[in-house]
XYZ file of N, CA and C in Angstrom:
813
model
N 65.635 117.262 80.464
C 64.662 116.554 81.094
C 65.289 116.357 82.559
N 64.466 116.445 83.696
C 64.762 116.004 84.963
C 64.950 114.566 85.140
N 65.594 114.147 86.102
C 65.946 112.622 86.423
C 64.698 111.843 86.380
N 63.618 112.500 87.017
C 62.310 111.876 87.101
C 61.671 111.604 85.779
N 61.727 112.835 84.923
C 61.178 112.576 83.759
C 62.033 111.541 82.777
N 63.205 111.598 82.908
C 64.056 110.580 82.157
C 63.564 109.172 82.485
N 63.401 108.968 83.858
C 62.960 107.452 84.297
C 61.611 107.202 83.736
N 60.630 108.063 83.617
C 59.376 107.793 82.888
C 59.559 107.359 81.541
N 60.531 108.099 80.864
C 60.913 107.663 79.499
C 61.413 106.155 79.439
N 62.304 105.962 80.371
C 62.793 104.463 80.393
C 61.804 103.552 80.688
N 60.755 103.861 81.678
C 59.666 102.998 81.789
C 58.826 102.884 80.715
N 58.715 103.897 79.888
C 57.829 103.708 78.593
C 58.603 102.768 77.696
N 59.852 102.794 77.543
C 60.605 101.837 76.825
C 60.467 100.379 77.300
N 60.283 100.185 78.531
C 60.020 98.949 79.114
C 58.573 98.459 78.642
N 57.734 99.447 78.669
C 56.311 99.227 78.327
C 56.308 98.764 76.848
N 57.178 99.276 76.069
C 57.163 98.881 74.563
C 57.697 97.489 74.609
N 58.801 97.012 75.301
C 59.246 95.742 75.363
C 58.002 94.903 75.634
N 57.152 95.049 76.405
C 56.046 94.159 76.819
C 55.096 93.952 75.494
N 54.823 95.000 74.716
C 53.988 94.892 73.566
C 54.722 94.197 72.455
N 56.079 94.421 72.269
C 56.779 93.798 71.090
C 57.102 92.311 71.510
N 57.467 92.020 72.884
C 57.748 90.616 73.238
C 56.477 89.750 73.211
N 55.553 90.183 74.092
C 54.300 89.304 74.424
C 53.349 89.270 73.233
N 53.292 90.224 72.365
C 52.147 90.386 71.497
C 52.600 90.157 70.152
N 53.665 90.673 69.785
C 54.189 90.658 68.421
C 55.387 89.685 68.245
N 56.188 89.194 69.349
C 57.257 88.151 69.345
C 58.167 88.811 68.401
N 58.485 90.096 68.516
C 59.433 90.852 67.738
C 60.690 91.007 68.721
N 61.560 90.089 68.726
C 62.743 90.068 69.583
C 63.741 91.106 69.459
N 63.854 91.480 68.217
C 64.921 92.647 68.006
C 64.371 93.797 68.429
N 63.109 94.170 68.258
C 62.455 95.468 68.795
C 62.345 95.389 70.274
N 62.005 94.321 70.964
C 62.032 94.188 72.288
C 63.468 94.308 72.958
N 64.501 93.920 72.241
C 65.749 94.015 72.662
C 66.268 95.530 72.532
N 65.891 96.218 71.439
C 66.111 97.654 71.272
C 65.571 98.365 72.253
N 64.293 98.195 72.646
C 63.572 98.930 73.674
C 64.318 98.872 75.130
N 64.785 97.651 75.384
C 65.421 97.393 76.685
C 66.739 98.189 76.705
N 67.466 98.028 75.630
C 68.736 98.777 75.499
C 68.492 100.272 75.546
N 67.555 100.787 75.152
C 67.218 102.341 75.295
C 66.807 102.553 76.695
N 66.187 101.794 77.374
C 65.715 101.889 78.853
C 67.092 101.929 79.659
N 67.946 100.752 79.426
C 68.996 100.502 80.125
C 70.062 101.753 80.056
N 70.141 102.354 78.718
C 71.044 103.603 78.717
C 70.487 104.638 79.415
N 69.364 105.043 79.459
C 68.657 106.112 80.255
C 68.975 105.861 81.800
N 68.736 104.649 82.230
C 69.040 104.322 83.751
C 70.569 104.582 83.899
N 71.441 104.238 83.178
C 72.848 104.445 83.484
C 73.076 105.937 83.475
N 72.369 106.837 82.639
C 72.615 108.048 82.563
C 72.183 108.874 83.825
N 71.150 108.358 84.387
C 70.554 109.016 85.717
C 71.110 108.238 86.864
N 71.868 107.244 86.668
C 72.727 106.406 87.786
C 71.855 105.656 88.628
N 70.890 104.944 87.989
C 69.899 104.224 88.662
C 69.869 102.796 87.977
N 69.147 101.870 88.637
C 69.145 100.437 88.067
C 67.713 99.954 88.358
N 67.291 99.220 87.364
C 65.921 98.647 87.371
C 66.008 97.167 87.039
N 65.603 96.340 88.005
C 65.966 94.850 87.845
C 64.945 94.319 86.732
N 64.030 94.963 86.458
C 63.088 94.681 85.221
C 63.838 94.477 83.914
N 64.997 95.158 83.796
C 65.609 95.353 82.556
C 66.309 94.004 82.192
N 67.230 93.507 83.241
C 67.893 92.105 83.124
C 66.973 90.998 83.197
N 65.763 91.157 83.866
C 64.692 90.193 83.803
C 64.179 89.887 82.431
N 63.905 91.148 81.826
C 63.336 91.035 80.544
C 64.242 90.503 79.383
N 65.430 90.966 79.605
C 66.472 90.536 78.545
C 66.711 89.001 78.719
N 66.630 88.456 79.948
C 66.648 86.989 80.157
C 65.458 86.388 79.640
N 64.370 86.964 79.693
C 63.074 86.445 78.857
C 63.238 86.239 77.533
N 63.898 87.286 76.870
C 64.133 87.199 75.381
C 65.028 85.900 75.002
N 66.172 85.926 75.738
C 67.115 84.743 75.447
C 66.521 83.425 76.001
N 65.649 83.325 76.875
C 65.063 82.090 77.344
C 64.135 81.709 76.326
N 63.337 82.660 75.701
C 62.390 82.261 74.515
C 63.180 81.795 73.308
N 64.254 82.357 72.982
C 65.101 82.061 71.876
C 65.572 80.596 72.028
N 66.101 80.253 73.319
C 66.602 79.033 73.751
C 65.443 77.927 73.530
N 64.197 78.347 73.879
C 63.095 77.280 74.080
C 62.780 76.943 72.478
N 62.874 77.988 71.620
C 62.458 77.739 70.100
C 63.651 77.152 69.490
N 64.859 77.494 69.680
C 65.987 76.948 68.854
C 66.430 75.670 69.538
N 66.240 75.414 70.811
C 66.609 74.154 71.452
C 68.299 74.271 71.547
N 68.611 75.495 71.683
C 70.314 75.617 71.732
C 70.473 76.105 73.186
N 71.560 75.468 73.760
C 71.865 75.888 75.208
C 72.541 77.297 75.381
N 73.149 77.874 74.324
C 73.848 79.189 74.418
C 72.916 80.269 74.736
N 71.654 80.492 74.207
C 70.678 81.494 74.631
C 70.337 81.144 76.088
N 70.169 80.031 76.447
C 69.881 79.703 77.938
C 70.866 80.223 78.753
N 72.129 80.092 78.368
C 73.249 80.640 79.298
C 73.162 82.160 79.451
N 72.799 82.811 78.382
C 72.704 84.273 78.404
C 71.494 84.558 79.497
N 70.369 83.804 79.277
C 69.187 84.160 80.137
C 69.685 83.738 81.571
N 70.320 82.762 81.893
C 70.731 82.399 83.136
C 71.664 83.730 83.769
N 72.580 84.171 83.009
C 73.263 85.265 83.512
C 72.361 86.503 83.995
N 71.504 86.799 82.956
C 70.637 88.032 83.242
C 69.654 87.719 84.416
N 69.113 86.484 84.540
C 68.268 86.321 85.750
C 68.910 86.465 87.013
N 70.317 85.900 87.022
C 71.009 86.082 88.225
C 71.202 87.555 88.611
N 71.580 88.371 87.516
C 71.728 89.946 87.797
C 70.400 90.457 88.209
N 69.298 90.107 87.500
C 68.041 90.687 87.972
C 67.547 90.251 89.567
N 67.959 89.021 89.823
C 67.598 88.597 91.089
C 68.295 89.341 92.256
N 69.674 89.472 91.914
C 70.464 90.246 92.805
C 70.056 91.726 92.984
N 69.650 92.373 91.931
C 69.178 93.737 91.974
C 67.961 93.821 92.703
N 66.885 92.890 92.421
C 65.557 92.805 93.043
C 65.686 92.589 94.607
N 66.493 91.690 95.019
C 66.626 91.403 96.505
C 67.358 92.621 97.160
N 68.248 93.198 96.452
C 69.068 94.511 96.966
C 67.995 95.633 97.295
N 66.958 95.847 96.364
C 65.983 96.950 96.298
C 64.780 96.593 96.799
N 64.542 95.364 97.513
C 63.312 94.830 97.969
C 62.232 94.903 96.956
N 62.462 94.622 95.744
C 61.471 94.441 94.525
C 60.748 93.215 94.586
N 59.889 93.029 95.434
C 59.288 91.778 95.686
C 58.579 91.026 94.347
N 57.890 91.841 93.424
C 57.186 91.317 92.412
C 58.332 90.731 91.385
N 59.179 91.667 91.073
C 60.377 91.238 90.094
C 61.128 90.059 90.738
N 61.221 89.929 91.947
C 62.123 88.895 92.529
C 61.495 87.640 92.417
N 60.213 87.489 92.576
C 59.523 86.215 92.506
C 59.481 85.736 91.023
N 59.097 86.643 89.929
C 59.048 86.129 88.753
C 60.601 85.630 88.168
N 61.378 86.494 88.669
C 62.785 86.204 88.373
C 63.272 84.775 88.824
N 62.802 84.555 90.139
C 63.117 83.228 90.552
C 62.463 81.986 89.883
N 61.230 82.294 89.442
C 60.609 81.253 88.578
C 61.336 80.947 87.378
N 61.785 82.070 86.666
C 62.547 81.807 85.348
C 63.833 81.265 85.628
N 64.541 81.756 86.655
C 65.942 81.333 86.889
C 65.847 79.856 87.137
N 65.039 79.351 87.920
C 64.867 77.888 88.178
C 64.674 77.187 87.083
N 63.739 77.534 86.138
C 63.518 76.884 84.883
C 64.660 76.627 84.026
N 65.254 77.854 83.739
C 66.622 77.838 83.029
C 67.683 76.853 83.556
N 67.891 77.193 84.898
C 68.882 76.241 85.706
C 68.474 74.750 85.424
N 67.350 74.465 85.568
C 66.940 73.014 85.261
C 67.440 72.446 83.908
N 67.089 73.372 82.917
C 67.409 72.938 81.585
C 68.979 72.847 81.350
N 69.679 73.632 82.122
C 71.108 73.604 81.949
C 71.690 72.705 82.915
N 70.948 71.952 83.665
C 71.453 71.065 84.811
C 72.316 71.834 85.701
N 71.819 73.006 86.077
C 72.658 73.820 86.937
C 71.937 74.123 88.172
N 71.034 73.363 88.714
C 70.127 73.699 89.953
C 71.037 74.038 91.077
N 72.195 73.382 91.281
C 72.920 73.755 92.358
C 73.613 75.096 92.383
N 73.602 75.711 91.022
C 74.185 76.951 90.937
C 73.189 78.083 91.337
N 71.997 77.686 91.812
C 71.066 78.681 92.322
C 70.741 78.662 93.848
N 71.765 77.899 94.498
C 71.629 77.557 95.946
C 71.747 78.865 96.682
N 72.536 79.818 96.209
C 72.732 81.224 96.934
C 71.303 81.908 96.900
N 70.654 81.837 95.728
C 69.370 82.472 95.537
C 68.242 81.678 96.317
N 68.347 80.419 96.255
C 67.546 79.610 97.062
C 67.611 79.934 98.513
N 68.639 79.989 99.083
C 68.935 80.288 100.561
C 68.196 81.535 100.766
N 68.161 82.670 99.988
C 67.480 83.830 100.160
C 66.111 83.670 100.102
N 65.615 82.946 99.022
C 64.314 82.836 98.693
C 63.346 81.905 99.647
N 63.932 80.832 100.133
C 63.293 79.997 100.992
C 62.573 80.552 102.355
N 63.266 81.795 102.732
C 62.615 82.460 103.880
C 61.987 83.753 103.421
N 61.739 83.922 102.181
C 61.085 85.123 101.550
C 59.742 84.985 101.815
N 59.100 86.144 102.031
C 57.543 86.256 102.314
C 56.978 87.524 101.557
N 55.966 87.358 100.790
C 55.276 88.436 100.251
C 53.693 88.185 100.287
N 53.130 88.737 101.246
C 51.834 88.426 101.608
C 50.775 88.671 100.453
N 51.161 89.903 99.582
C 50.220 90.234 98.568
C 50.403 89.124 97.271
N 51.477 88.431 97.319
C 51.445 87.398 96.377
C 51.928 85.988 96.895
N 51.158 85.723 97.786
C 51.744 84.426 98.542
C 51.535 83.034 97.617
N 50.608 83.176 96.690
C 50.440 82.063 95.693
C 51.611 81.801 94.842
N 52.205 82.866 94.175
C 53.441 82.703 93.316
C 54.700 82.156 94.283
N 54.819 82.738 95.589
C 55.921 82.278 96.418
C 55.688 80.847 96.653
N 54.585 80.455 97.130
C 54.389 78.990 97.366
C 54.727 78.156 96.158
N 54.378 78.621 95.070
C 54.561 78.025 93.602
C 56.087 77.837 93.512
N 56.904 78.879 93.688
C 58.247 78.988 93.466
C 58.871 77.882 94.446
N 58.610 77.872 95.545
C 59.141 76.994 96.582
C 58.807 75.495 96.234
N 57.624 75.308 95.778
C 57.277 73.868 95.251
C 58.081 73.518 93.917
N 58.249 74.576 93.085
C 58.953 74.290 91.940
C 60.449 73.818 92.105
N 61.096 74.458 92.974
C 62.460 74.271 93.399
C 62.526 72.817 93.784
N 61.631 72.340 94.728
C 61.632 71.005 95.242
C 61.434 69.976 93.977
N 60.410 70.378 93.267
C 60.049 69.559 92.011
C 61.339 69.253 91.128
N 61.993 70.305 90.749
C 63.243 70.170 89.891
C 64.289 69.498 90.501
N 64.371 69.480 91.737
C 65.315 68.596 92.521
C 64.969 67.162 92.578
N 63.535 66.872 92.755
C 63.108 65.578 92.512
C 63.314 64.948 91.090
N 63.055 65.759 90.161
C 63.204 65.517 88.678
C 64.753 65.061 88.491
N 65.541 65.844 89.049
C 67.107 65.706 88.662
C 67.429 64.224 89.357
N 66.940 63.961 90.525
C 67.258 62.738 91.262
C 66.310 61.591 90.960
N 65.519 61.755 89.755
C 64.709 60.737 89.131
C 63.747 60.111 90.148
N 63.291 60.998 91.212
C 62.202 60.661 91.993
C 60.939 61.286 91.448
N 60.419 60.660 90.470
C 59.437 61.145 89.583
C 57.981 61.262 90.398
N 57.808 60.323 91.300
C 56.562 60.259 92.060
C 56.346 61.595 92.880
N 57.579 61.821 93.499
C 57.459 63.113 94.460
C 57.366 64.250 93.500
N 58.207 64.233 92.440
C 58.173 65.482 91.369
C 56.703 65.639 90.988
N 55.953 64.586 90.708
C 54.623 64.750 90.125
C 53.665 65.423 91.241
N 53.992 64.979 92.476
C 53.053 65.403 93.589
C 53.456 66.982 93.728
N 54.540 67.478 93.595
C 54.806 68.837 93.632
C 54.232 69.635 92.394
N 54.342 69.166 91.176
C 53.819 69.766 90.023
C 52.310 69.762 90.075
N 51.734 68.688 90.727
C 50.193 68.787 90.897
C 49.732 69.788 91.865
N 50.631 69.981 92.922
C 50.375 71.107 93.919
C 50.418 72.479 93.388
N 51.419 72.539 92.459
C 51.558 73.826 91.669
C 50.165 74.389 90.934
N 49.756 73.242 90.192
C 48.588 73.455 89.508
C 47.555 73.919 90.343
N 47.141 73.302 91.489
C 46.165 73.694 92.378
C 46.413 75.087 93.111
N 47.531 75.431 93.366
C 47.948 76.650 93.888
C 47.486 77.840 92.886
N 47.622 77.622 91.572
C 47.393 78.706 90.616
C 46.111 78.666 89.990
N 45.451 77.522 90.267
C 44.161 77.333 89.456
C 43.148 78.603 89.619
N 42.568 78.893 88.562
C 41.460 80.120 88.479
C 42.228 81.373 88.943
N 43.473 81.517 88.593
C 44.196 82.701 88.838
C 44.763 83.244 87.374
N 43.923 83.852 86.475
C 44.323 84.127 85.182
C 45.556 84.957 85.070
N 46.004 85.780 86.053
C 47.143 86.569 85.952
C 48.562 85.590 86.057
N 48.304 84.448 86.361
C 49.446 83.564 86.450
C 49.090 82.368 85.596
N 48.489 82.480 84.451
C 47.970 81.662 83.455
C 49.253 80.773 83.050
N 50.316 81.606 82.541
C 51.511 80.960 82.054
C 52.119 79.973 82.965
N 52.272 80.239 84.217
C 52.883 79.294 85.165
C 51.806 78.200 85.369
N 50.656 78.420 85.445
C 49.596 77.271 85.503
C 49.852 76.327 84.383
N 49.897 76.826 83.143
C 50.037 75.997 82.082
C 51.314 75.167 82.102
N 52.256 75.819 82.559
C 53.727 75.126 82.822
C 53.561 74.001 83.777
N 52.613 74.031 84.750
C 52.426 72.811 85.590
C 51.971 71.647 84.960
N 51.068 71.751 84.088
C 50.555 70.608 83.172
C 51.660 70.157 82.248
N 52.394 70.961 81.711
C 53.495 70.542 80.813
C 54.533 69.751 81.615
N 54.878 70.277 82.701
C 55.769 69.506 83.619
C 55.389 68.149 84.124
N 53.966 68.093 84.372
C 53.458 66.732 84.568
C 53.509 65.866 83.425
N 53.353 66.322 82.153
C 53.455 65.506 81.140
C 54.728 65.101 80.921
N 55.793 65.943 81.203
C 57.139 65.376 81.095
C 57.472 64.270 82.038
N 56.897 64.278 83.223
C 57.168 63.324 84.265
C 56.456 62.019 83.736
N 55.228 62.006 83.215
C 54.685 60.837 82.466
C 55.601 60.342 81.288
N 56.197 61.246 80.555
C 57.054 60.867 79.535
C 58.327 60.089 80.147
N 58.853 60.611 80.998
C 59.934 60.001 81.598
C 59.678 58.557 82.225
N 58.548 58.374 82.623
C 58.153 57.054 83.025
C 57.328 56.204 81.987
N 57.441 56.777 80.747
C 56.988 56.075 79.582
C 55.341 55.789 79.726
N 54.674 56.642 80.350
C 53.155 56.630 80.486
C 52.639 57.756 79.404
N 52.684 57.488 78.179
C 52.471 58.442 77.085
C 51.077 58.694 77.023
N 50.162 57.778 77.207
C 48.839 58.168 77.247
C 48.342 59.038 78.271
N 48.834 58.985 79.473
C 48.595 60.010 80.446
C 49.232 61.228 80.186
N 50.394 61.380 79.486
C 50.950 62.654 79.034
C 50.083 63.398 78.145
N 49.529 62.575 77.190
C 48.615 63.100 76.073
C 47.411 63.680 76.805
N 46.848 63.062 77.693
C 45.605 63.550 78.460
C 45.843 64.827 79.202
N 47.166 64.782 79.779
C 47.588 65.931 80.559
C 47.687 67.166 79.844
N 47.823 66.991 78.577
C 48.209 68.287 77.876
C 46.833 68.830 77.061
N 45.737 68.224 77.264
C 44.548 68.690 76.451
C 44.177 70.080 77.168
N 44.184 70.137 78.462
C 43.999 71.454 79.078
C 44.959 72.675 78.718
N 46.127 72.374 78.759
C 46.953 73.511 78.470
C 47.020 73.688 76.988
N 46.603 72.904 76.189
C 46.523 73.162 74.671
C 45.357 74.093 74.430
N 44.309 73.894 75.252
C 43.016 74.803 75.137
C 43.344 76.195 75.687
N 44.048 76.222 76.892
C 44.382 77.443 77.424
C 45.400 78.233 76.658
N 46.506 77.610 76.113
C 47.140 78.355 75.401
C 46.623 79.022 74.029
N 45.711 78.229 73.520
C 44.963 78.780 72.400
C 44.120 80.036 72.872
N 43.302 79.945 74.021
C 42.664 80.856 74.560
C 43.454 82.270 74.749
N 44.546 81.999 75.460
C 45.575 83.217 75.731
C 46.436 83.724 74.655
N 46.571 82.828 73.596
C 47.252 83.212 72.376
C 48.678 83.022 72.796
N 49.119 82.158 73.598
C 50.533 81.733 73.942
C 51.205 80.890 72.996
N 51.595 81.349 71.876
C 52.242 80.700 70.868
C 53.633 79.954 71.516
N 54.347 80.696 72.344
C 55.478 79.829 72.813
C 55.192 78.656 73.676
N 54.032 78.674 74.286
C 53.545 77.582 74.894
C 53.327 76.269 74.077
N 52.662 76.759 72.906
C 52.422 75.611 71.910
C 53.623 74.814 71.659
N 54.777 75.459 71.533
C 55.936 74.757 71.182
C 56.146 73.525 72.022
N 56.012 73.689 73.265
C 56.498 72.719 74.199
C 55.339 71.637 74.108
N 54.020 72.047 73.952
C 52.807 71.178 74.008
C 52.971 70.296 72.626
N 53.108 70.847 71.621
C 53.217 70.199 70.310
C 54.346 69.286 70.274
N 55.560 69.665 70.786
C 56.766 68.774 70.774
C 56.471 67.544 71.485
N 55.741 67.643 72.700
C 55.584 66.430 73.630
C 54.612 65.724 72.985
N 53.444 66.204 72.424
C 52.452 65.412 71.707
C 52.789 64.684 70.572
N 53.710 65.251 69.826
C 54.306 64.544 68.615
C 54.883 63.389 69.039
N 55.803 63.512 70.041
C 56.532 62.359 70.639
C 55.678 61.204 71.118
N 54.792 61.703 71.961
C 53.816 60.769 72.615
C 53.018 59.924 71.664
N 52.608 60.695 70.657
C 51.593 59.870 69.664
C 52.546 58.861 68.791
N 53.781 59.409 68.566
C 54.657 58.383 67.794
C 55.051 57.270 68.577
N 55.337 57.499 69.970
C 55.794 56.346 70.827
C 54.576 55.348 70.990
N 53.464 55.771 70.859
C 52.134 54.870 70.965
C 51.694 54.320 69.612
N 52.504 54.557 68.490
C 52.200 54.026 67.063
C 51.284 54.860 66.401
N 50.826 55.933 66.888
C 49.899 56.733 66.036
C 50.581 57.797 65.289
N 51.437 57.379 64.252
C 52.338 58.170 63.600
C 51.737 59.295 62.756
N 50.474 59.170 62.333
C 49.713 60.148 61.541
C 49.363 61.294 62.366
N 48.832 61.006 63.621
C 48.628 62.171 64.591
C 50.018 62.781 65.031
N 50.862 61.958 65.278
C 52.277 62.452 65.805
C 52.850 63.476 64.723
N 52.770 63.052 63.393
C 53.281 63.835 62.187
C 52.536 65.113 62.190
N 51.290 65.093 62.361
C 50.559 66.441 62.421
C 50.911 67.356 63.392
N 51.253 66.707 64.555
C 51.808 67.678 65.682
C 53.126 68.184 65.389
N 53.916 67.283 64.668
C 55.390 67.744 64.429
C 55.277 68.840 63.451
N 54.245 68.894 62.457
C 54.153 69.796 61.448
C 53.643 71.208 62.197
N 52.628 71.023 63.113
C 52.150 72.283 63.990
C 53.412 72.796 64.519
N 54.219 72.039 65.216
C 55.447 72.425 65.948
C 56.271 73.335 65.092
N 56.549 72.793 63.905
C 57.519 73.492 63.020
C 56.986 74.901 62.362
N 55.717 74.850 62.304
C 54.949 76.009 61.706
C 55.037 77.103 62.882
N 54.915 76.924 63.994
C 54.996 77.719 65.169
C 56.228 78.250 65.240
N 57.208 77.242 65.305
C 58.587 77.596 65.462
C 59.094 78.539 64.520
N 58.631 78.311 63.257
C 59.155 79.089 62.049
C 58.584 80.613 62.235
N 57.283 80.627 62.669
C 56.634 81.967 62.843
C 57.158 82.723 64.085
N 57.745 82.121 64.982
C 58.417 82.702 66.210
C 59.736 83.173 66.140
N 60.504 82.212 65.621
C 61.954 82.374 65.558
C 62.569 82.721 64.168
N 62.843 84.026 64.093
C 63.371 84.433 62.976
C 64.785 84.878 63.267
N 65.777 84.124 62.727
C 67.189 84.370 62.872
C 67.801 85.712 62.681
N 67.057 86.328 61.645
C 67.399 87.767 61.412
C 67.298 88.592 62.594
N 66.369 88.272 63.414
C 66.167 88.995 64.671
C 67.396 88.864 65.651
N 67.774 87.747 65.813
C 69.052 87.382 66.586
C 70.170 88.176 66.008
N 70.458 88.190 64.676
C 71.564 89.004 64.183
C 71.441 90.408 64.494
N 70.236 90.920 64.242
C 69.977 92.241 64.662
C 70.154 92.727 66.157
N 69.777 91.704 67.103
C 70.092 91.814 68.501
C 71.542 92.083 68.596
N 72.385 91.189 68.132
C 73.851 91.106 68.308
C 74.449 92.595 67.556
N 73.994 92.938 66.563
C 74.448 94.178 65.993
C 74.169 95.219 66.962
N 72.900 95.341 67.301
C 72.646 96.408 68.312
C 73.518 96.414 69.683
N 73.683 95.308 70.249
C 74.543 95.199 71.499
C 75.979 95.583 70.959
N 76.450 95.183 69.928
C 77.928 95.724 69.428
C 78.046 97.208 69.410
N 77.051 97.760 68.805
C 76.974 99.153 68.501
C 76.888 99.836 69.957
N 76.030 99.208 70.750
C 75.815 99.837 72.070
C 77.083 99.830 72.905
N 77.931 98.739 72.820
C 79.056 98.549 73.556
C 80.189 99.484 73.048
N 80.053 99.779 71.661
C 81.184 100.660 71.023
C 80.972 102.113 71.631
N 79.580 102.603 71.760
C 79.191 103.843 72.154
C 79.669 103.910 73.533
N 79.585 102.937 74.299
C 79.933 103.001 75.765
C 81.425 103.264 75.858
N 82.167 102.434 75.120
C 83.551 102.614 75.104
C 83.942 104.117 74.674
């Protein structure tokens, strides 16, 4: 094959990642698809920032489901790599999605200061065709700083602004839902549990509509805690049960083992 034909094959594998990851939640197959794409790009001496971005998405999802920091650390590393590649090649769509995910993982790991280099680049970044997501990201950075500094009032204002930016934009439904979840977390931090519960009614319905099982995890976990904090243990226990049912359906540790085995085999072949 020519280099152009090989690159189309690599893009086909990236497309397979989309199906396996977003629709089947099969992380081992998702991982395998990306490794094949990565191998082809190395063969033709090219790089595509989508590959480390999507690798980061796999590890971030595992981190969210397992509540383990190690997968988040892998995701952080991949997002950094993807951001550097996208900025170098002026890949604006990838750059913005990567920055959203990088910020989220950095906040979870309490490493917001470690994305200052990326922020210094992104704060002057413009993309007229995707102004909404750029504005969302800049607001998200401010919100996480406010959360870290326990300035919950200002953090809530930023999360509220993000919700308005992406309202009625189905292509950004995942980010829109995350705005509600973040506002609920602010209410939890300030022990306003009833408001947190009300805040999650909309994303619970939207996640059901769009079939976002991974979003249900955050929603059910927060609702379980809030109902228990307000003394409604029967409802809280129902949401705890829902949480574990979804978690068990998403996270198959055999998939993680398979990913590690594939990476080891891939590294051995490279050597």
